Amino acid sequence: MGEFIAFDIGGTYIKYGLIDNQSHILEQNKVKTPNELEELLTILQNYANLHKRAKGVAISIPGAVSDDGFVYGKSAISYIHGPNMKQLIEQRTNLPVYIENDANCAGYAEMWGGSAKGKKDVIVMAIGTGIGGAIIKEGVIHKGANLHGGEFGFMLLSLDRDIEENTWVRMDSTVSMIKKVAKKKNVPYESLSGEDVFKLAENGDEICIKAVDLFYHKLAIGIFNLQYIYDPEVILLSGGISARADLIHCIYKKLDSVIQSMPNATVRPVIDFCKYRQNANLIGAVYGLKQQFYS
């Protein structure tokens, strides 16, 4: 069938590459995400001009994406919310364009050739700056009535203070963990990374040990809730944190404690890693394009 151009538009970088019909990445690069829409469109156009024989352009993008190409919601890239992004990119590239939410693209990648291949009911979780993901229902991405399917970060884990502060993303994202540590250490938030916190914990730092322990505890509670809300075959983890080899082991330790305290909770969630990790959005966007234009 040929080759496809793919872009993963993120708040910091735009990853882009050429992908073949079997999900192989033939070439790949990245560029810093520009501050203006026109600059973004120029980047996409220039790369498309290098591959005029490509069969289409697949776009992974943050936000709630409508079928006609508008990107609703909010993200770190404010200028993508408002114009018809699909139409603008089609005009600049003269190619068929498919555009989809980044977490849904990660789900598509796992369906195509990853850890969700051959399964019908799966949850894909993206854990990083925020917490989100994709719901695969009967082998199809479930977007929901308002395009908010998979917005797990809005789930409330507590009601004991300001409501917004009780959402999963505010209580348990890696950014949330870093901010808690920075506050207790009285250092600028920007001076720490998630890797720093985990490394300090491993070296015996008490503040970081407690922060990491709470991170896994809240993560386990959220995953427990998702299991009993949807009852998927497997919950797949992606995002920068998925690079930690001990992640699933640590989550299971907390999950088992939760399950033991609830005699009627007999289902132990099955957790695994996404296969494609940092390349999932590029590959999944191409899968979505193939399904729409070449199925």
GROMACS .gro file of C-alpha atoms in nm:
model
  295
    1MET     CA    1   0.000   0.000   0.000
    2GLY     CA    2   0.298   0.231   0.034
    3GLU     CA    3   0.420   0.474   0.295
    4PHE     CA    4   0.252   0.723   0.527
    5ILE     CA    5   0.364   1.049   0.684
    6ALA     CA    6   0.299   1.074   1.057
    7PHE     CA    7   0.321   1.364   1.304
    8ASP     CA    8   0.291   1.347   1.682
    9ILE     CA    9   0.226   1.707   1.787
   10GLY     CA   10   0.315   1.757   2.154
   11GLY     CA   11   0.353   2.054   2.384
   12THR     CA   12   0.734   2.049   2.366
   13TYR     CA   13   0.823   1.864   2.045
   14ILE     CA   14   0.671   1.753   1.718
   15LYS     CA   15   0.785   1.401   1.637
   16TYR     CA   16   0.752   1.305   1.274
   17GLY     CA   17   0.843   1.022   1.046
   18LEU     CA   18   0.766   0.791   0.758
   19ILE     CA   19   0.586   0.465   0.837
   20ASP     CA   20   0.515   0.171   0.609
   21ASN     CA   21   0.208  -0.048   0.579
   22GLN     CA   22   0.341  -0.293   0.838
   23SER     CA   23   0.389  -0.032   1.115
   24HIS     CA   24   0.767  -0.007   1.062
   25ILE     CA   25   0.920   0.337   1.114
   26LEU     CA   26   1.138   0.403   0.810
   27GLU     CA   27   1.270   0.738   0.928
   28GLN     CA   28   1.209   0.956   1.229
   29ASN     CA   29   1.300   1.296   1.370
   30LYS     CA   30   1.166   1.570   1.591
   31VAL     CA   31   1.157   1.948   1.607
   32LYS     CA   32   1.062   2.190   1.881
   33THR     CA   33   0.693   2.277   1.876
   34PRO     CA   34   0.655   2.633   1.741
   35ASN     CA   35   0.460   2.913   1.908
   36GLU     CA   36   0.247   2.999   1.605
   37LEU     CA   37   0.002   2.803   1.390
   38GLU     CA   38   0.160   2.921   1.065
   39GLU     CA   39   0.498   2.785   1.172
   40LEU     CA   40   0.339   2.451   1.256
   41LEU     CA   41   0.169   2.427   0.917
   42THR     CA   42   0.496   2.513   0.743
   43ILE     CA   43   0.677   2.231   0.924
   44LEU     CA   44   0.409   1.984   0.816
   45GLN     CA   45   0.407   2.113   0.459
   46ASN     CA   46   0.784   2.101   0.420
   47TYR     CA   47   0.806   1.741   0.535
   48ALA     CA   48   0.515   1.638   0.313
   49ASN     CA   49   0.694   1.799   0.016
   50LEU     CA   50   0.985   1.561   0.075
   51HIS     CA   51   0.754   1.260   0.041
   52LYS     CA   52   0.513   1.340  -0.238
   53ARG     CA   53   0.441   0.970  -0.300
   54ALA     CA   54   0.307   0.917   0.052
   55LYS     CA   55  -0.050   0.789   0.075
   56GLY     CA   56  -0.161   1.030   0.344
   57VAL     CA   57  -0.078   1.235   0.653
   58ALA     CA   58  -0.161   1.096   0.998
   59ILE     CA   59  -0.172   1.339   1.291
   60SER     CA   60  -0.165   1.267   1.665
   61ILE     CA   61  -0.269   1.575   1.861
   62PRO     CA   62  -0.380   1.667   2.215
   63GLY     CA   63  -0.747   1.749   2.268
   64ALA     CA   64  -1.090   1.616   2.178
   65VAL     CA   65  -1.090   1.574   1.799
   66SER     CA   66  -1.417   1.583   1.607
   67ASP     CA   67  -1.473   1.386   1.287
   68ASP     CA   68  -1.469   1.705   1.082
   69GLY     CA   69  -1.129   1.812   1.213
   70PHE     CA   70  -1.184   2.058   1.498
   71VAL     CA   71  -0.980   2.011   1.816
   72TYR     CA   72  -1.183   2.091   2.126
   73GLY     CA   73  -1.068   2.126   2.485
   74LYS     CA   74  -0.743   2.278   2.607
   75SER     CA   75  -0.376   2.189   2.580
   76ALA     CA   76  -0.029   2.337   2.597
   77ILE     CA   77  -0.068   2.430   2.227
   78SER     CA   78  -0.346   2.687   2.244
   79TYR     CA   79  -0.353   2.774   1.872
   80ILE     CA   80  -0.472   2.429   1.763
   81HIS     CA   81  -0.803   2.482   1.941
   82GLY     CA   82  -1.036   2.681   1.719
   83PRO     CA   83  -0.950   2.636   1.349
   84ASN     CA   84  -1.035   2.330   1.145
   85MET     CA   85  -0.694   2.165   1.170
   86LYS     CA   86  -0.773   1.883   0.932
   87GLN     CA   87  -0.880   2.123   0.658
   88LEU     CA   88  -0.576   2.348   0.705
   89ILE     CA   89  -0.334   2.054   0.685
   90GLU     CA   90  -0.507   1.911   0.378
   91GLN     CA   91  -0.472   2.247   0.204
   92ARG     CA   92  -0.099   2.264   0.282
   93THR     CA   93  -0.006   1.903   0.201
   94ASN     CA   94  -0.252   1.809  -0.077
   95LEU     CA   95  -0.287   1.466   0.082
   96PRO     CA   96  -0.562   1.281   0.270
   97VAL     CA   97  -0.536   1.379   0.636
   98TYR     CA   98  -0.636   1.183   0.944
   99ILE     CA   99  -0.627   1.358   1.281
  100GLU     CA  100  -0.694   1.201   1.621
  101ASN     CA  101  -0.642   1.252   1.993
  102ASP     CA  102  -0.295   1.141   2.102
  103ALA     CA  103  -0.412   0.889   2.363
  104ASN     CA  104  -0.651   0.730   2.113
  105CYS     CA  105  -0.360   0.703   1.871
  106ALA     CA  106  -0.164   0.513   2.135
  107GLY     CA  107  -0.462   0.279   2.165
  108TYR     CA  108  -0.472   0.227   1.790
  109ALA     CA  109  -0.102   0.139   1.784
  110GLU     CA  110  -0.151  -0.131   2.044
  111MET     CA  111  -0.449  -0.266   1.848
  112TRP     CA  112  -0.249  -0.276   1.525
  113GLY     CA  113   0.050  -0.477   1.637
  114GLY     CA  114   0.100  -0.421   2.006
  115SER     CA  115  -0.017  -0.554   2.339
  116ALA     CA  116  -0.387  -0.511   2.255
  117LYS     CA  117  -0.374  -0.701   1.926
  118GLY     CA  118  -0.648  -0.964   1.913
  119LYS     CA  119  -0.820  -0.833   2.227
  120LYS     CA  120  -1.164  -0.673   2.239
  121ASP     CA  121  -1.183  -0.482   2.568
  122VAL     CA  122  -0.871  -0.292   2.672
  123ILE     CA  123  -0.778   0.025   2.858
  124VAL     CA  124  -0.464   0.212   2.755
  125MET     CA  125  -0.333   0.449   3.022
  126ALA     CA  126  -0.095   0.735   2.951
  127ILE     CA  127   0.085   0.849   3.268
  128GLY     CA  128   0.298   1.159   3.248
  129THR     CA  129   0.233   1.531   3.273
  130GLY     CA  130  -0.131   1.427   3.299
  131ILE     CA  131  -0.326   1.105   3.321
  132GLY     CA  132  -0.540   0.999   3.028
  133GLY     CA  133  -0.581   0.717   2.787
  134ALA     CA  134  -0.802   0.527   2.550
  135ILE     CA  135  -1.087   0.282   2.591
  136ILE     CA  136  -1.105  -0.003   2.341
  137LYS     CA  137  -1.456  -0.149   2.337
  138GLU     CA  138  -1.532  -0.451   2.121
  139GLY     CA  139  -1.215  -0.379   1.924
  140VAL     CA  140  -1.306  -0.013   1.856
  141ILE     CA  141  -1.188   0.307   2.023
  142HIS     CA  142  -1.471   0.438   2.239
  143LYS     CA  143  -1.474   0.818   2.218
  144GLY     CA  144  -1.795   0.878   2.411
  145ALA     CA  145  -2.088   1.112   2.354
  146ASN     CA  146  -1.877   1.424   2.416
  147LEU     CA  147  -1.541   1.297   2.283
  148HIS     CA  148  -1.418   1.257   2.641
  149GLY     CA  149  -1.384   0.880   2.657
  150GLY     CA  150  -1.055   0.794   2.824
  151GLU     CA  151  -1.018   1.120   3.020
  152PHE     CA  152  -0.930   0.925   3.333
  153GLY     CA  153  -0.750   1.220   3.489
  154PHE     CA  154  -1.084   1.384   3.577
  155MET     CA  155  -1.180   1.092   3.802
  156LEU     CA  156  -1.227   1.200   4.165
  157LEU     CA  157  -1.029   1.001   4.421
  158SER     CA  158  -1.136   1.200   4.727
  159LEU     CA  159  -1.380   1.470   4.838
  160ASP     CA  160  -1.203   1.601   5.147
  161ARG     CA  161  -1.089   1.938   5.008
  162ASP     CA  162  -1.111   2.157   4.697
  163ILE     CA  163  -1.283   1.941   4.434
  164GLU     CA  164  -1.042   2.009   4.148
  165GLU     CA  165  -0.748   1.912   4.370
  166ASN     CA  166  -0.906   1.569   4.421
  167THR     CA  167  -0.891   1.466   4.057
  168TRP     CA  168  -0.662   1.179   3.969
  169VAL     CA  169  -0.437   1.399   3.755
  170ARG     CA  170  -0.390   1.655   4.036
  171MET     CA  171  -0.328   1.387   4.297
  172ASP     CA  172  -0.120   1.134   4.108
  173SER     CA  173   0.047   1.245   3.786
  174THR     CA  174   0.426   1.255   3.780
  175VAL     CA  175   0.403   1.636   3.775
  176SER     CA  176   0.190   1.626   4.090
  177MET     CA  177   0.449   1.407   4.262
  178ILE     CA  178   0.732   1.642   4.164
  179LYS     CA  179   0.542   1.947   4.293
  180LYS     CA  180   0.478   1.782   4.630
  181VAL     CA  181   0.845   1.696   4.670
  182ALA     CA  182   0.959   2.042   4.561
  183LYS     CA  183   0.723   2.207   4.811
  184LYS     CA  184   0.846   1.993   5.101
  185LYS     CA  185   1.209   2.047   5.006
  186ASN     CA  186   1.147   2.418   4.948
  187VAL     CA  187   1.310   2.411   4.605
  188PRO     CA  188   1.180   2.533   4.266
  189TYR     CA  189   0.955   2.282   4.092
  190GLU     CA  190   1.158   2.323   3.773
  191SER     CA  191   1.474   2.202   3.950
  192LEU     CA  192   1.338   1.845   3.976
  193SER     CA  193   1.226   1.578   3.733
  194GLY     CA  194   1.037   1.255   3.785
  195GLU     CA  195   1.362   1.066   3.737
  196ASP     CA  196   1.522   1.277   4.010
  197VAL     CA  197   1.247   1.192   4.257
  198PHE     CA  198   1.271   0.817   4.194
  199LYS     CA  199   1.651   0.824   4.212
  200LEU     CA  200   1.648   1.018   4.539
  201ALA     CA  201   1.397   0.769   4.680
  202GLU     CA  202   1.622   0.479   4.582
  203ASN     CA  203   1.909   0.654   4.763
  204GLY     CA  204   1.711   0.679   5.086
  205ASP     CA  205   1.560   1.029   5.070
  206GLU     CA  206   1.263   1.010   5.312
  207ILE     CA  207   1.057   1.282   5.142
  208CYS     CA  208   1.094   1.114   4.804
  209ILE     CA  209   1.032   0.765   4.946
  210LYS     CA  210   0.696   0.884   5.085
  211ALA     CA  211   0.610   1.068   4.763
  212VAL     CA  212   0.683   0.764   4.545
  213ASP     CA  213   0.490   0.536   4.782
  214LEU     CA  214   0.186   0.766   4.765
  215PHE     CA  215   0.222   0.787   4.386
  216TYR     CA  216   0.195   0.408   4.352
  217HIS     CA  217  -0.089   0.392   4.606
  218LYS     CA  218  -0.304   0.645   4.420
  219LEU     CA  219  -0.215   0.482   4.087
  220ALA     CA  220  -0.333   0.146   4.221
  221ILE     CA  221  -0.660   0.294   4.347
  222GLY     CA  222  -0.730   0.453   4.008
  223ILE     CA  223  -0.651   0.130   3.824
  224PHE     CA  224  -0.872  -0.065   4.065
  225ASN     CA  225  -1.159   0.175   3.989
  226LEU     CA  226  -1.108   0.141   3.614
  227GLN     CA  227  -1.109  -0.238   3.639
  228TYR     CA  228  -1.443  -0.242   3.816
  229ILE     CA  229  -1.597   0.030   3.599
  230TYR     CA  230  -1.512  -0.133   3.266
  231ASP     CA  231  -1.370  -0.479   3.345
  232PRO     CA  232  -1.113  -0.485   3.061
  233GLU     CA  233  -0.906  -0.786   2.963
  234VAL     CA  234  -0.590  -0.587   3.028
  235ILE     CA  235  -0.483  -0.236   3.131
  236LEU     CA  236  -0.182  -0.118   2.929
  237LEU     CA  237   0.055   0.147   3.062
  238SER     CA  238   0.237   0.407   2.853
  239GLY     CA  239   0.407   0.741   2.908
  240GLY     CA  240   0.753   0.824   3.036
  241ILE     CA  241   0.699   0.635   3.362
  242SER     CA  242   0.656   0.310   3.166
  243ALA     CA  243   1.033   0.307   3.115
  244ARG     CA  244   1.065   0.192   3.478
  245ALA     CA  245   1.103  -0.186   3.477
  246ASP     CA  246   0.962  -0.217   3.830
  247LEU     CA  247   0.648  -0.010   3.764
  248ILE     CA  248   0.402  -0.298   3.732
  249HIS     CA  249   0.552  -0.483   4.028
  250CYS     CA  250   0.514  -0.174   4.249
  251ILE     CA  251   0.154  -0.117   4.135
  252TYR     CA  252   0.063  -0.481   4.204
  253LYS     CA  253   0.198  -0.456   4.559
  254LYS     CA  254  -0.040  -0.167   4.626
  255LEU     CA  255  -0.327  -0.329   4.436
  256ASP     CA  256  -0.300  -0.650   4.634
  257SER     CA  257  -0.322  -0.450   4.955
  258VAL     CA  258  -0.639  -0.278   4.829
  259ILE     CA  259  -0.795  -0.606   4.715
  260GLN     CA  260  -0.716  -0.782   5.044
  261SER     CA  261  -0.901  -0.509   5.232
  262MET     CA  262  -1.214  -0.567   5.019
  263PRO     CA  263  -1.336  -0.929   5.052
  264ASN     CA  264  -1.583  -0.895   4.763
  265ALA     CA  265  -1.319  -0.764   4.522
  266THR     CA  266  -1.222  -1.088   4.350
  267VAL     CA  267  -1.085  -0.952   4.022
  268ARG     CA  268  -0.714  -0.870   4.012
  269PRO     CA  269  -0.649  -0.636   3.718
  270VAL     CA  270  -0.415  -0.762   3.448
  271ILE     CA  271  -0.153  -0.493   3.383
  272ASP     CA  272   0.104  -0.480   3.105
  273PHE     CA  273   0.319  -0.229   2.918
  274CYS     CA  274   0.232  -0.082   2.582
  275LYS     CA  275   0.459  -0.230   2.317
  276TYR     CA  276   0.532   0.085   2.122
  277ARG     CA  277   0.606   0.317   2.417
  278GLN     CA  278   0.728   0.655   2.285
  279ASN     CA  279   0.643   0.572   1.920
  280ALA     CA  280   0.283   0.469   1.985
  281ASN     CA  281   0.126   0.799   1.877
  282LEU     CA  282   0.299   0.802   1.539
  283ILE     CA  283   0.216   0.440   1.462
  284GLY     CA  284  -0.140   0.462   1.591
  285ALA     CA  285  -0.218   0.772   1.386
  286VAL     CA  286  -0.118   0.579   1.073
  287TYR     CA  287  -0.342   0.287   1.177
  288GLY     CA  288  -0.633   0.530   1.210
  289LEU     CA  289  -0.559   0.676   0.867
  290LYS     CA  290  -0.547   0.329   0.711
  291GLN     CA  291  -0.879   0.237   0.869
  292GLN     CA  292  -1.049   0.552   0.745
  293PHE     CA  293  -0.912   0.572   0.392
  294TYR     CA  294  -0.777   0.228   0.301
  295SER     CA  295  -0.964  -0.034   0.504
   0.00000   0.00000   0.00000
